[in-house]
């Protein structure tokens, strides 16, 4: 009985020692963080850099198809500049003239931190105006290739 009690006391002593070391480590960590508040902050600053013509990498057909954009000249620049901030659907659901796309890009640059598109600007606007230009809606087109018959 006395032997068993002694083992329990030794185990309790070891447990308290481990707990004490853990407590000291935690307090030392808190003390360190208190005196070095920037220790957990990342020193790396990520910045979105404007894409220039040399940064536009031609994309493969599968990537273009998955993006939802029409595969045409300039699509790689559109994907690389537009989809960094929003989905392609936000672009493809709109229909605007060249002036409309220019105004939208200018608005994004003034209010949404869109970077200067550099040499890609003209290509992007041309692509968007060509492939997502306004659709003329109004009266339906005249029917053609219809076999008309006279009512009796």
PDB file of C-alpha atoms in Angstrom:
ATOM      1  CA  UNK A   1       0.000   0.000   0.000  1.00  0.00           C
ATOM      2  CA  UNK A   2       2.774   2.388   0.910  1.00  0.00           C
ATOM      3  CA  UNK A   3       4.673   1.431  -2.257  1.00  0.00           C
ATOM      4  CA  UNK A   4       1.637   2.153  -4.377  1.00  0.00           C
ATOM      5  CA  UNK A   5       1.140   5.529  -2.676  1.00  0.00           C
ATOM      6  CA  UNK A   6       4.778   6.415  -3.344  1.00  0.00           C
ATOM      7  CA  UNK A   7       4.351   5.616  -7.089  1.00  0.00           C
ATOM      8  CA  UNK A   8       1.296   7.832  -7.219  1.00  0.00           C
ATOM      9  CA  UNK A   9       3.181  10.700  -5.549  1.00  0.00           C
ATOM     10  CA  UNK A  10       6.052  10.345  -8.033  1.00  0.00           C
ATOM     11  CA  UNK A  11       3.604  10.302 -10.966  1.00  0.00           C
ATOM     12  CA  UNK A  12       1.836  13.372  -9.605  1.00  0.00           C
ATOM     13  CA  UNK A  13       5.189  15.117  -9.181  1.00  0.00           C
ATOM     14  CA  UNK A  14       6.112  14.368 -12.796  1.00  0.00           C
ATOM     15  CA  UNK A  15       2.742  15.547 -13.991  1.00  0.00           C
ATOM     16  CA  UNK A  16       3.088  18.797 -12.040  1.00  0.00           C
ATOM     17  CA  UNK A  17       6.601  19.285 -13.432  1.00  0.00           C
ATOM     18  CA  UNK A  18       5.375  18.878 -17.017  1.00  0.00           C
ATOM     19  CA  UNK A  19       2.443  21.189 -16.332  1.00  0.00           C
ATOM     20  CA  UNK A  20       4.802  23.750 -14.759  1.00  0.00           C
ATOM     21  CA  UNK A  21       7.144  23.633 -17.764  1.00  0.00           C
ATOM     22  CA  UNK A  22       4.198  24.062 -20.089  1.00  0.00           C
ATOM     23  CA  UNK A  23       2.955  27.009 -18.030  1.00  0.00           C
ATOM     24  CA  UNK A  24       6.407  28.632 -18.061  1.00  0.00           C
ATOM     25  CA  UNK A  25       6.617  28.151 -21.853  1.00  0.00           C
ATOM     26  CA  UNK A  26       3.211  29.758 -22.372  1.00  0.00           C
ATOM     27  CA  UNK A  27       4.116  32.724 -20.156  1.00  0.00           C
ATOM     28  CA  UNK A  28       7.436  33.149 -21.953  1.00  0.00           C
ATOM     29  CA  UNK A  29       5.586  33.110 -25.298  1.00  0.00           C
ATOM     30  CA  UNK A  30       3.129  35.715 -24.088  1.00  0.00           C
ATOM     31  CA  UNK A  31       5.993  37.842 -22.752  1.00  0.00           C
ATOM     32  CA  UNK A  32       7.799  37.566 -26.102  1.00  0.00           C
ATOM     33  CA  UNK A  33       4.701  38.489 -28.114  1.00  0.00           C
ATOM     34  CA  UNK A  34       3.995  41.391 -25.786  1.00  0.00           C
ATOM     35  CA  UNK A  35       7.471  42.802 -26.473  1.00  0.00           C
ATOM     36  CA  UNK A  36       7.508  41.875 -30.189  1.00  0.00           C
ATOM     37  CA  UNK A  37       3.973  42.594 -31.465  1.00  0.00           C
ATOM     38  CA  UNK A  38       4.990  42.186 -35.114  1.00  0.00           C
ATOM     39  CA  UNK A  39       6.338  38.676 -34.590  1.00  0.00           C
ATOM     40  CA  UNK A  40       3.235  36.971 -35.986  1.00  0.00           C
ATOM     41  CA  UNK A  41       2.655  39.412 -38.810  1.00  0.00           C
ATOM     42  CA  UNK A  42       3.876  38.382 -42.202  1.00  0.00           C
ATOM     43  CA  UNK A  43       6.650  40.556 -43.514  1.00  0.00           C
ATOM     44  CA  UNK A  44       5.682  39.730 -47.079  1.00  0.00           C
ATOM     45  CA  UNK A  45       3.536  42.327 -48.780  1.00  0.00           C
ATOM     46  CA  UNK A  46       1.559  41.111 -51.716  1.00  0.00           C
ATOM     47  CA  UNK A  47       0.735  43.603 -54.358  1.00  0.00           C
ATOM     48  CA  UNK A  48      -1.310  43.100 -57.465  1.00  0.00           C
ATOM     49  CA  UNK A  49       0.884  44.272 -60.243  1.00  0.00           C
ATOM     50  CA  UNK A  50      -0.512  45.667 -63.437  1.00  0.00           C
ATOM     51  CA  UNK A  51      -0.287  43.332 -66.321  1.00  0.00           C
ATOM     52  CA  UNK A  52       1.501  44.622 -69.330  1.00  0.00           C
ATOM     53  CA  UNK A  53       1.739  43.126 -72.741  1.00  0.00           C
ATOM     54  CA  UNK A  54       4.734  40.996 -71.872  1.00  0.00           C
ATOM     55  CA  UNK A  55       2.863  39.427 -68.953  1.00  0.00           C
ATOM     56  CA  UNK A  56      -0.039  38.225 -71.052  1.00  0.00           C
ATOM     57  CA  UNK A  57       0.546  34.562 -71.537  1.00  0.00           C
ATOM     58  CA  UNK A  58      -1.398  32.776 -74.263  1.00  0.00           C
ATOM     59  CA  UNK A  59      -3.777  30.351 -72.610  1.00  0.00           C
ATOM     60  CA  UNK A  60      -4.634  26.886 -73.852  1.00  0.00           C
ATOM     61  CA  UNK A  61      -8.023  26.131 -75.395  1.00  0.00           C
ATOM     62  CA  UNK A  62      -9.218  24.152 -72.383  1.00  0.00           C
ATOM     63  CA  UNK A  63      -8.552  27.041 -70.003  1.00  0.00           C
ATOM     64  CA  UNK A  64     -10.342  29.432 -72.328  1.00  0.00           C
ATOM     65  CA  UNK A  65     -13.297  27.075 -72.699  1.00  0.00           C
ATOM     66  CA  UNK A  66     -13.551  26.666 -68.926  1.00  0.00           C
ATOM     67  CA  UNK A  67     -13.496  30.431 -68.455  1.00  0.00           C
ATOM     68  CA  UNK A  68     -16.735  30.914 -70.359  1.00  0.00           C
ATOM     69  CA  UNK A  69     -15.282  33.525 -72.689  1.00  0.00           C
ATOM     70  CA  UNK A  70     -15.479  33.293 -76.458  1.00  0.00           C
ATOM     71  CA  UNK A  71     -12.150  32.150 -77.854  1.00  0.00           C
ATOM     72  CA  UNK A  72     -10.992  35.020 -79.992  1.00  0.00           C
ATOM     73  CA  UNK A  73      -7.982  37.285 -80.309  1.00  0.00           C
ATOM     74  CA  UNK A  74      -7.348  39.034 -76.982  1.00  0.00           C
ATOM     75  CA  UNK A  75      -9.145  36.506 -74.798  1.00  0.00           C
ATOM     76  CA  UNK A  76      -6.008  35.628 -72.844  1.00  0.00           C
ATOM     77  CA  UNK A  77      -5.539  39.251 -71.787  1.00  0.00           C
ATOM     78  CA  UNK A  78      -9.196  39.503 -70.783  1.00  0.00           C
ATOM     79  CA  UNK A  79      -9.011  36.351 -68.677  1.00  0.00           C
ATOM     80  CA  UNK A  80      -5.747  37.360 -67.036  1.00  0.00           C
ATOM     81  CA  UNK A  81      -6.918  40.881 -66.202  1.00  0.00           C
ATOM     82  CA  UNK A  82     -10.659  40.548 -65.568  1.00  0.00           C
ATOM     83  CA  UNK A  83     -10.983  37.263 -63.732  1.00  0.00           C
ATOM     84  CA  UNK A  84      -8.428  38.167 -61.103  1.00  0.00           C
ATOM     85  CA  UNK A  85     -11.131  40.217 -59.379  1.00  0.00           C
ATOM     86  CA  UNK A  86     -14.470  38.822 -60.549  1.00  0.00           C
ATOM     87  CA  UNK A  87     -15.941  35.926 -62.433  1.00  0.00           C
ATOM     88  CA  UNK A  88     -16.097  35.765 -66.192  1.00  0.00           C
ATOM     89  CA  UNK A  89     -19.892  35.633 -65.926  1.00  0.00           C
ATOM     90  CA  UNK A  90     -19.908  39.226 -64.727  1.00  0.00           C
ATOM     91  CA  UNK A  91     -18.343  40.187 -68.042  1.00  0.00           C
ATOM     92  CA  UNK A  92     -20.144  37.829 -70.382  1.00  0.00           C
ATOM     93  CA  UNK A  93     -23.609  38.764 -69.135  1.00  0.00           C
ATOM     94  CA  UNK A  94     -23.072  42.355 -70.246  1.00  0.00           C
ATOM     95  CA  UNK A  95     -23.379  43.834 -73.699  1.00  0.00           C
ATOM     96  CA  UNK A  96     -21.749  47.175 -74.334  1.00  0.00           C
ATOM     97  CA  UNK A  97     -20.282  49.199 -77.131  1.00  0.00           C
ATOM     98  CA  UNK A  98     -16.611  50.098 -77.201  1.00  0.00           C
ATOM     99  CA  UNK A  99     -17.438  53.335 -75.400  1.00  0.00           C
ATOM    100  CA  UNK A 100     -19.434  51.417 -72.791  1.00  0.00           C
ATOM    101  CA  UNK A 101     -16.553  49.035 -72.099  1.00  0.00           C
ATOM    102  CA  UNK A 102     -14.152  51.990 -71.946  1.00  0.00           C
ATOM    103  CA  UNK A 103     -16.407  53.712 -69.404  1.00  0.00           C
ATOM    104  CA  UNK A 104     -16.752  50.529 -67.354  1.00  0.00           C
ATOM    105  CA  UNK A 105     -12.995  49.999 -67.266  1.00  0.00           C
ATOM    106  CA  UNK A 106     -12.448  53.652 -66.323  1.00  0.00           C
ATOM    107  CA  UNK A 107     -15.024  53.288 -63.532  1.00  0.00           C
ATOM    108  CA  UNK A 108     -13.283  50.160 -62.225  1.00  0.00           C
ATOM    109  CA  UNK A 109      -9.936  51.956 -62.309  1.00  0.00           C
ATOM    110  CA  UNK A 110     -11.338  54.961 -60.430  1.00  0.00           C
ATOM    111  CA  UNK A 111     -13.391  53.136 -57.831  1.00  0.00           C
ATOM    112  CA  UNK A 112     -12.418  49.455 -57.726  1.00  0.00           C
ATOM    113  CA  UNK A 113      -8.606  49.643 -57.814  1.00  0.00           C
ATOM    114  CA  UNK A 114      -8.305  48.177 -61.275  1.00  0.00           C
ATOM    115  CA  UNK A 115      -4.755  48.641 -62.412  1.00  0.00           C
ATOM    116  CA  UNK A 116      -3.642  50.326 -65.594  1.00  0.00           C
ATOM    117  CA  UNK A 117      -4.101  47.790 -68.363  1.00  0.00           C
ATOM    118  CA  UNK A 118      -1.152  49.231 -70.255  1.00  0.00           C
ATOM    119  CA  UNK A 119      -0.634  47.908 -73.728  1.00  0.00           C
ATOM    120  CA  UNK A 120      -3.441  45.388 -73.204  1.00  0.00           C
ATOM    121  CA  UNK A 121      -6.080  48.096 -72.815  1.00  0.00           C
ATOM    122  CA  UNK A 122      -6.869  48.437 -76.510  1.00  0.00           C
ATOM    123  CA  UNK A 123      -6.857  44.688 -77.094  1.00  0.00           C
ATOM    124  CA  UNK A 124      -9.171  44.068 -74.153  1.00  0.00           C
ATOM    125  CA  UNK A 125     -11.649  46.749 -75.197  1.00  0.00           C
ATOM    126  CA  UNK A 126     -11.580  45.535 -78.815  1.00  0.00           C
ATOM    127  CA  UNK A 127     -12.194  41.940 -77.698  1.00  0.00           C
ATOM    128  CA  UNK A 128     -15.049  42.933 -75.404  1.00  0.00           C
ATOM    129  CA  UNK A 129     -16.706  45.238 -77.948  1.00  0.00           C
ATOM    130  CA  UNK A 130     -16.452  42.587 -80.661  1.00  0.00           C
ATOM    131  CA  UNK A 131     -17.611  39.588 -78.667  1.00  0.00           C
ATOM    132  CA  UNK A 132     -19.813  41.241 -76.048  1.00  0.00           C
ATOM    133  CA  UNK A 133     -21.082  44.200 -77.994  1.00  0.00           C
ATOM    134  CA  UNK A 134     -24.665  45.346 -77.878  1.00  0.00           C
ATOM    135  CA  UNK A 135     -27.238  43.135 -79.489  1.00  0.00           C
ATOM    136  CA  UNK A 136     -29.813  44.913 -81.489  1.00  0.00           C
ATOM    137  CA  UNK A 137     -33.207  44.052 -80.135  1.00  0.00           C
ATOM    138  CA  UNK A 138     -36.498  45.286 -81.342  1.00  0.00           C
ATOM    139  CA  UNK A 139     -38.882  43.893 -83.830  1.00  0.00           C
ATOM    140  CA  UNK A 140     -38.212  40.368 -84.852  1.00  0.00           C
ATOM    141  CA  UNK A 141     -36.481  39.727 -88.127  1.00  0.00           C
ATOM    142  CA  UNK A 142     -38.575  39.105 -91.176  1.00  0.00           C
ATOM    143  CA  UNK A 143     -39.338  35.489 -91.810  1.00  0.00           C
ATOM    144  CA  UNK A 144     -37.493  33.996 -94.743  1.00  0.00           C
ATOM    145  CA  UNK A 145     -37.713  30.647 -96.487  1.00  0.00           C
ATOM    146  CA  UNK A 146     -41.378  30.276 -95.672  1.00  0.00           C
ATOM    147  CA  UNK A 147     -43.788  28.614 -98.032  1.00  0.00           C
ATOM    148  CA  UNK A 148     -46.704  31.022 -97.898  1.00  0.00           C
ATOM    149  CA  UNK A 149     -50.109  29.799 -98.932  1.00  0.00           C
ATOM    150  CA  UNK A 150     -53.357  31.552 -99.589  1.00  0.00           C
ATOM    151  CA  UNK A 151     -56.271  31.083 -97.302  1.00  0.00           C
ATOM    152  CA  UNK A 152     -59.352  29.613 -98.937  1.00  0.00           C
TER     153      UNK A 152
END
